[in-house]
Coordinates of C-alpha atoms and ligand atoms in Angstrom, one line a residue:
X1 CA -168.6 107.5 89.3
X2 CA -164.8 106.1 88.9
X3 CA -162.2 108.6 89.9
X4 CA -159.7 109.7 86.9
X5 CA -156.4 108.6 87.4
X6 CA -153.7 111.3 86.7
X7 CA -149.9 110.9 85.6
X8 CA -149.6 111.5 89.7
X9 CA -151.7 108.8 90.3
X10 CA -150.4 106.2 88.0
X11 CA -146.7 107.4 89.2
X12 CA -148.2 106.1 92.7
X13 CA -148.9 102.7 90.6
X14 CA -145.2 102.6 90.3
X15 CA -144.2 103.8 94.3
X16 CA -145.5 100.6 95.3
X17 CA -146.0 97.9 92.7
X18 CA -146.5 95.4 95.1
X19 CA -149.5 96.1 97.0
X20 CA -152.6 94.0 95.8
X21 CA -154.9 96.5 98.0
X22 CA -153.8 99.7 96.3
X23 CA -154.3 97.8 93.0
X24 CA -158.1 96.7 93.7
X25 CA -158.6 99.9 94.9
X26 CA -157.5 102.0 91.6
X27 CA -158.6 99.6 89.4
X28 CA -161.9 100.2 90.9
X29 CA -161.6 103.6 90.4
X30 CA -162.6 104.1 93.9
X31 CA -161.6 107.8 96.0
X32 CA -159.2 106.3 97.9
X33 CA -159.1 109.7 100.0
X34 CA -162.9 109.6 100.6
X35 CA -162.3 105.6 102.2
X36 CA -159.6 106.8 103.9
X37 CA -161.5 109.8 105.8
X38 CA -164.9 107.8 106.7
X39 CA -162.7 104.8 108.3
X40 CA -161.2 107.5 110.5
X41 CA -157.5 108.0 109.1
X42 CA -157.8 110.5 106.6
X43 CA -154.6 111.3 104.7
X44 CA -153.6 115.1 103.8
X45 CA -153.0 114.3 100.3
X46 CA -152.3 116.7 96.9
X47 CA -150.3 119.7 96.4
X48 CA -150.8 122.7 98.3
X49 CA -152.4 125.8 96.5
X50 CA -148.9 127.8 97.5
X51 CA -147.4 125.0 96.1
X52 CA -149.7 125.0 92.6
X53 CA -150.0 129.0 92.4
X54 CA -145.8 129.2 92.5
X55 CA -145.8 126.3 89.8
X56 CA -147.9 127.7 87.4
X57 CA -146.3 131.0 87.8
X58 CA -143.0 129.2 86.6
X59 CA -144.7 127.7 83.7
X60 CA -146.1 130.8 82.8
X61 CA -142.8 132.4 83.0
X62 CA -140.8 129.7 80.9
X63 CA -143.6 129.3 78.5
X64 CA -144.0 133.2 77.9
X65 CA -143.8 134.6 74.0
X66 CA -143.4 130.9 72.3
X67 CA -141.5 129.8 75.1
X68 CA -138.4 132.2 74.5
X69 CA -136.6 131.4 77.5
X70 CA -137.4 127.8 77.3
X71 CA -135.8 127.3 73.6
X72 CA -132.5 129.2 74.9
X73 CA -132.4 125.6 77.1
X74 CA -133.3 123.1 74.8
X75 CA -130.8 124.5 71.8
X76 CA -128.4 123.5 74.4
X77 CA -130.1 119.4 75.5
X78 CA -131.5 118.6 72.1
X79 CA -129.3 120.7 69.9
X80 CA -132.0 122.4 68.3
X81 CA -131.8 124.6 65.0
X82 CA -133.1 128.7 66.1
X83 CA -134.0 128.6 62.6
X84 CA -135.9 125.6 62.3
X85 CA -138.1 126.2 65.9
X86 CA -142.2 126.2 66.0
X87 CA -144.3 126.3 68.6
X88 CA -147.9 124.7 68.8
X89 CA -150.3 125.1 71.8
X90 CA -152.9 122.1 72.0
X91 CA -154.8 123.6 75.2
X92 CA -158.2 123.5 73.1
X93 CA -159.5 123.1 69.9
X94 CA -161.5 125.6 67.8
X95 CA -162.8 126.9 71.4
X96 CA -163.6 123.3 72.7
X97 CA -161.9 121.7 75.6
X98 CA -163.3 117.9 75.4
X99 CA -160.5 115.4 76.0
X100 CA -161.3 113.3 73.2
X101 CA -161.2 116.0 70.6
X102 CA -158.0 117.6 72.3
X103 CA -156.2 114.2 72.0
X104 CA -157.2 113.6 68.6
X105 CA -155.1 117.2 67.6
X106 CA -152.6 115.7 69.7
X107 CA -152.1 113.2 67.5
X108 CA -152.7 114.7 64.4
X109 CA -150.1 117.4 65.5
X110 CA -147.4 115.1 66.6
X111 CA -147.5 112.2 64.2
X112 CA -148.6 114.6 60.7
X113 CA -147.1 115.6 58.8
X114 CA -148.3 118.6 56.7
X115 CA -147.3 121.6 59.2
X116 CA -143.9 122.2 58.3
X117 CA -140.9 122.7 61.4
X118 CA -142.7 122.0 64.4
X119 CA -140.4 121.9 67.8
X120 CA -142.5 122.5 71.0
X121 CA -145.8 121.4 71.8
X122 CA -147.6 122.8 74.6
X123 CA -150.6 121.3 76.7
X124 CA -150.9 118.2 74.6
X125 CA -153.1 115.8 76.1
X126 CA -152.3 112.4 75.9
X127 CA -154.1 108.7 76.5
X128 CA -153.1 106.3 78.4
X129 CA -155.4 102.8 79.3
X130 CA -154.7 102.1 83.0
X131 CA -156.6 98.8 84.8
X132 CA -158.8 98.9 81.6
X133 CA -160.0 102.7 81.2
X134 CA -158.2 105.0 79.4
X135 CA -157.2 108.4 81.6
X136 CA -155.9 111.4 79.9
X137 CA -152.7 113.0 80.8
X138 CA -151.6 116.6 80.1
X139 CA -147.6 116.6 80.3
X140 CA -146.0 120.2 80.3
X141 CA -144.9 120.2 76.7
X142 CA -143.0 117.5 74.2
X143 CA -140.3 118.7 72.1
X144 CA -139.3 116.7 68.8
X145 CA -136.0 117.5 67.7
X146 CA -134.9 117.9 63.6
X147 CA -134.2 113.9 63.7
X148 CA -137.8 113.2 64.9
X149 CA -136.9 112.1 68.1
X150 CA -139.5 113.1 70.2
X151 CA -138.7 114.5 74.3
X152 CA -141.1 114.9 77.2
X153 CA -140.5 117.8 79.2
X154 CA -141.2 118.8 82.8
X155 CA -141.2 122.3 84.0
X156 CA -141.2 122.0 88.4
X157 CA -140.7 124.8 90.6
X158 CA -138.7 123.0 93.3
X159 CA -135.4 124.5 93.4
X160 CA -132.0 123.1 91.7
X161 CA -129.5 124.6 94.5
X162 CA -126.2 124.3 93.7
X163 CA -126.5 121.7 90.8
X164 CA -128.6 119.8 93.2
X165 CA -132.6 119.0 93.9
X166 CA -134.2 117.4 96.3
X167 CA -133.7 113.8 95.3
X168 CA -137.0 112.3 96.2
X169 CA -138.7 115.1 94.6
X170 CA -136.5 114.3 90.9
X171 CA -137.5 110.9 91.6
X172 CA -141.2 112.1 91.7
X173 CA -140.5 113.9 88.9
X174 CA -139.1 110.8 86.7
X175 CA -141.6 108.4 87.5
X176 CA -144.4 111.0 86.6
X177 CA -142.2 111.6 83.2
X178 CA -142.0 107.8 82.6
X179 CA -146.3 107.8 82.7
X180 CA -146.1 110.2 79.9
X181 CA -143.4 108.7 77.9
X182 CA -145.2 105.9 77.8
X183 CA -148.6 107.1 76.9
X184 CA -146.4 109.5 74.1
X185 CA -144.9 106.0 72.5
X186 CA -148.5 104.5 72.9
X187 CA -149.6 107.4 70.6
X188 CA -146.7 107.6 68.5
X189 CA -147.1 103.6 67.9
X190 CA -151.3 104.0 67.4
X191 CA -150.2 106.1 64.6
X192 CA -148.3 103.8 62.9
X193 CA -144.8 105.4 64.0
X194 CA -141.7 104.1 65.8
X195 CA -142.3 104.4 69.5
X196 CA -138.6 104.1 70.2
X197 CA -139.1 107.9 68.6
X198 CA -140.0 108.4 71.7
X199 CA -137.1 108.8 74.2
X200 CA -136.3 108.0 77.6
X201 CA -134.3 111.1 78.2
X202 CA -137.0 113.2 79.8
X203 CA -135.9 117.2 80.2
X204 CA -136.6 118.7 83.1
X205 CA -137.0 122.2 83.8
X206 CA -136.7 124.1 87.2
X207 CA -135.8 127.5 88.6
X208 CA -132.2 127.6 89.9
X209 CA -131.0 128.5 93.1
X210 CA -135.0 129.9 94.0
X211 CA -134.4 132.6 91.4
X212 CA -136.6 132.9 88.4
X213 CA -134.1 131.8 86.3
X214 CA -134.6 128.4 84.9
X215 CA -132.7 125.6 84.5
X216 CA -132.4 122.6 82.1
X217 CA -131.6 118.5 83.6
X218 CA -131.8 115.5 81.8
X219 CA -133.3 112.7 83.3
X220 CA -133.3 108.9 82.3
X221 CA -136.3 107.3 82.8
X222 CA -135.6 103.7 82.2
X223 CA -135.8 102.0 85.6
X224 CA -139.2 104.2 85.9
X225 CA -140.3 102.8 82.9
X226 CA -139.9 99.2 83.3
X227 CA -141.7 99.1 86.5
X228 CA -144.4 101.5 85.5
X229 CA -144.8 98.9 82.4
X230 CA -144.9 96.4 84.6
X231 CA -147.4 97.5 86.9
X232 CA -149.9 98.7 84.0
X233 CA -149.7 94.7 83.1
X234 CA -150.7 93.5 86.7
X235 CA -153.6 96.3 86.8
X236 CA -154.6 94.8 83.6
X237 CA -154.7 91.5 84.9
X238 CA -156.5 92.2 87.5
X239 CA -159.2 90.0 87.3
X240 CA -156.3 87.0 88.9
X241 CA -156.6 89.3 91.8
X242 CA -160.4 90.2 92.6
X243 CA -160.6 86.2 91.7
X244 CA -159.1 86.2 95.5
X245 CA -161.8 88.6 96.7
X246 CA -165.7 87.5 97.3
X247 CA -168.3 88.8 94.9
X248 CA -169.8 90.8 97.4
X249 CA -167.5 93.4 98.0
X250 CA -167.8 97.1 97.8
X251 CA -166.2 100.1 99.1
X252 CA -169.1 102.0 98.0
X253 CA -170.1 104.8 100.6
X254 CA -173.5 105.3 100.1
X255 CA -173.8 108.8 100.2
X256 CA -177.0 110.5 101.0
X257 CA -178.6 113.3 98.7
X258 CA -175.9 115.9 99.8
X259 CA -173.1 113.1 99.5
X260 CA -172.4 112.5 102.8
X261 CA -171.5 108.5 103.6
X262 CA -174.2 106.8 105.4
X263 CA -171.8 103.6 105.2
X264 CA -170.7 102.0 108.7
X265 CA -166.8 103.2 108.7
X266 CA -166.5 99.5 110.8
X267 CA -168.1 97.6 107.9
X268 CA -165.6 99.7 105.1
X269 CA -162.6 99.3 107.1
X270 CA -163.6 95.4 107.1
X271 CA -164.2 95.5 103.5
X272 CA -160.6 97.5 103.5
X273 CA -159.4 95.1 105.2
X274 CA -159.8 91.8 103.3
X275 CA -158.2 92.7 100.3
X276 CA -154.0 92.2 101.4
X277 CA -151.9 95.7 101.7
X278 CA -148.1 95.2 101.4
X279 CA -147.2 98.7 103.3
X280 CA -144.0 100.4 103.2
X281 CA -143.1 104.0 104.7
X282 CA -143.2 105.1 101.1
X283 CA -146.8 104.8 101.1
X284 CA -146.6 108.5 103.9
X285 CA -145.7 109.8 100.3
X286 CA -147.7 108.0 97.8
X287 CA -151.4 106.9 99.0
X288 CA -154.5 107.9 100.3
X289 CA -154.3 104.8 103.1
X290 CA -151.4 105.1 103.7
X291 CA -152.2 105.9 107.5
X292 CA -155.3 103.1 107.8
X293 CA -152.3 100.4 106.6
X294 CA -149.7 101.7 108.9
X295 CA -152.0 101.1 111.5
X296 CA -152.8 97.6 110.3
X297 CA -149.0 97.1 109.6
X298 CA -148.1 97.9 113.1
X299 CA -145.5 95.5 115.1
X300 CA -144.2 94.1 111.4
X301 CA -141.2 94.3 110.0
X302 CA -142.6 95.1 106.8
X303 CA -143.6 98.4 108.4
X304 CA -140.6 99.3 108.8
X305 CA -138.9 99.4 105.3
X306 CA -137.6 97.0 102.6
X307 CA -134.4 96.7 103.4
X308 CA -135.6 95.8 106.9
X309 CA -138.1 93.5 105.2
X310 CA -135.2 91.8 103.3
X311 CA -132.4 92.0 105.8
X312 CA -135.0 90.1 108.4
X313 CA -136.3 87.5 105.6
X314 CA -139.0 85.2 107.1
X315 CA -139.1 87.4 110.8
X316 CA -143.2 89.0 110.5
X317 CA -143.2 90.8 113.8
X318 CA -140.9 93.4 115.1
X319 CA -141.5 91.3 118.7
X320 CA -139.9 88.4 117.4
X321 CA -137.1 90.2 115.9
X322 CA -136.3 92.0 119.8
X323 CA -136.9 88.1 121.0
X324 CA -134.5 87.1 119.3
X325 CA -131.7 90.1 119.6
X326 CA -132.4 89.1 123.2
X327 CA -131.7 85.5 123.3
X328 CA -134.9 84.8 124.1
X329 CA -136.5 82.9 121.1
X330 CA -133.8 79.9 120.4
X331 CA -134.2 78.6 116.9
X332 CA -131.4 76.6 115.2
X333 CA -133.1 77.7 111.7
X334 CA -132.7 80.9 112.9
X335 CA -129.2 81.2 114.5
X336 CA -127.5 83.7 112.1
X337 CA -130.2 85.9 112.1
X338 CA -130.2 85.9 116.1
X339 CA -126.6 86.2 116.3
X340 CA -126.5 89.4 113.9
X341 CA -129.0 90.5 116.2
X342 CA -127.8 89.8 119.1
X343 CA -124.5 91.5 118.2
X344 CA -126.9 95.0 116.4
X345 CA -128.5 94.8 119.8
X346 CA -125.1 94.8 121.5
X347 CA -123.7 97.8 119.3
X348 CA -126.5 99.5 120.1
X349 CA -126.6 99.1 124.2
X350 CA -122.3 100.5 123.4
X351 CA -123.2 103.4 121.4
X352 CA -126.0 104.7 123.8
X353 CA -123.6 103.9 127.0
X354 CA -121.0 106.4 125.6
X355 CA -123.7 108.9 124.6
X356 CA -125.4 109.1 128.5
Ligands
SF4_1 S1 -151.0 102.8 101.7 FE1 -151.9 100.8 101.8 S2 -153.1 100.6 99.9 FE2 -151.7 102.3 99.6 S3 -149.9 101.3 98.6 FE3 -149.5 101.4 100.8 S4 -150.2 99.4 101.6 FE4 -151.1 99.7 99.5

């Protein structure tokens, strides 16, 4: 059965938009993690249960008696009215949990309009269709302010020290708020609204300086969007891709009665292997391979970052790169290159003369 994909997971989508490997693989619905352990480099992926226990305490904490503390924050972002505040949970339905039930009074609750001043929404559980399924998303909560502009908001319990966060988790943060901004405005728009209602300033919420005490930041989600939208449209086209890929082709397991794999790892890793990866050290952050294809990326430049990537256009091996800083590989299409090199190579030979 295909893995669900979960605003985490589609916020990977976005880490690394150019890798046709990780593509296949999602679009497959495949457990990357499970592929990932039987070829022998299994990744420690998810969030740790300290990390998910301390989390859901915050929540708990900012959400506690119609999210008291939380609407002392927003009445300073959004501007909202004390008077005019409601709050809506949309955890379950009548007693029922099912996903498609939940998002229909998602819907209904956010786009209806017979239920009087509604601010906050709690557990809403939105859609959206990634690599042709749909996967359901359950964002913290969505405000809508008096002018019916609608805001997602994340509540994290990674500290704000200072004013400051850690910046790549904010960036984690904004990419995961882009996936439900845009499954909001897909809502919003199935229901015959304006998604433009739905804005790109995301809230989010943290404790500051490790005290209980939360904290409100906004967060533009633009750039996040645009390539999130982007790579929803290749994963939709992805039929160009398994086009390069034989017929044949599965990363099926085979697991016995109990679910252990009976696959050959050797035979998976091949089938691994022939669709293209396009690995970058963001991947340690972002994907269940991400150790199998720094293996395979070994010795490239590409391994080695984009900007490295870019700076050494055209140069696919790290060994031709050190020929070449060496004067050993002459190449007149390649003499600016060499000479920067050369002279990176020299700088470097200076610098860790004066530090012995
Ligand atoms: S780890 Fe591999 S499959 Fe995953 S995004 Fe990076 S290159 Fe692609």
């Amino acid at each position: 059965m295909p893995v669900s994909h979960t605003a985490r997971t589609i916020s990977a989508l976005a880490a690394n938009p150019g890798c046709p490997r990780r593509a296949v693989l999602d679009a497959a619905g495949v457990n990357k993690q499970q592929i990932a352990a039987h070829i022998g480099y299994p990744a420690p992926f998810g969030q740790s249960q300290f990390a998910i226990t301390r989390g859901n305490a915050f929540e708990a904490r900012v959400t506690a008696n119609g999210a008291a503390q939380l609407l002392t924050l927003l009445r300073d972002h959004l501007g909202l009215d004390v008077t005019e505040v409601g709050y809506t949970e949309l955890g379950e339905v009548g007693g029922s949990q099912s996903r498609e039930l939940r998002h229909l009074h998602t819907r209904h609750a956010l786009t209806g309009r017979d239920h009087g001043p509604r601010t906050l929404f709690d557990h809403p559980l939105l859609r959206l269709r990634v690599g042709g399924r749909h996967a359901y998303l359950e964002p913290d909560l969505i405000a809508l302010r008096l002018d019916g502009t609608y805001h997602v908001i994340e509540v994290k319990s990674f500290p704000v020290i200072d004013g400051q966060a850690d910046a790549a988790k904010v960036v984690a943060a904004a990419i995961q708020s882009a996936v439900y901004v845009r499954a909001l405005r897909d809502l919003v728009a199935d229901a015959g609204g304006d998604p433009d209602r739905v804005s790109h300033q995301t809230i989010l919420i943290a404790p500051r300086d490790f005290a209980s005490q939360p904290v409100a930041t906004s967060l533009d989600i633009r750039r996040q969007l645009g390539v999130l939208d982007r790579q929803l449209v290749r994963m939709a086209k992805i039929a160009d891709q398994l086009a390069l890929i034989p017929d044949t082709l599965t990363f099926d397991l085979d697991p016995d009665a109990g679910g252990t794999p009976r696959r050959d790892p050797d035979d998976l890793a091949a089938a691994v292997a022939l669709v293209p990866a396009n690995y970058v050290p963001e991947c340690l952050s972002t994907c269940e391979l991400c150790f199998a294809c720094r293996e395979e990326a070994r010795d490239t430049t590409g391994a080695l970052g984009k900007s490295v990537r870019e700076d050494l256009g055209g140069i696919e091996h790290t060994a031709q790169a050190l020929a070449l800083a060496r004067g050993q590989l002459p190449s007149p299409d390649r003499a600016e290159i060499a000479a920067q090199l050369l002279r990176a190579a020299q700088l470097r030979e200076q610098l860790l003369g004066e530090v012995i």
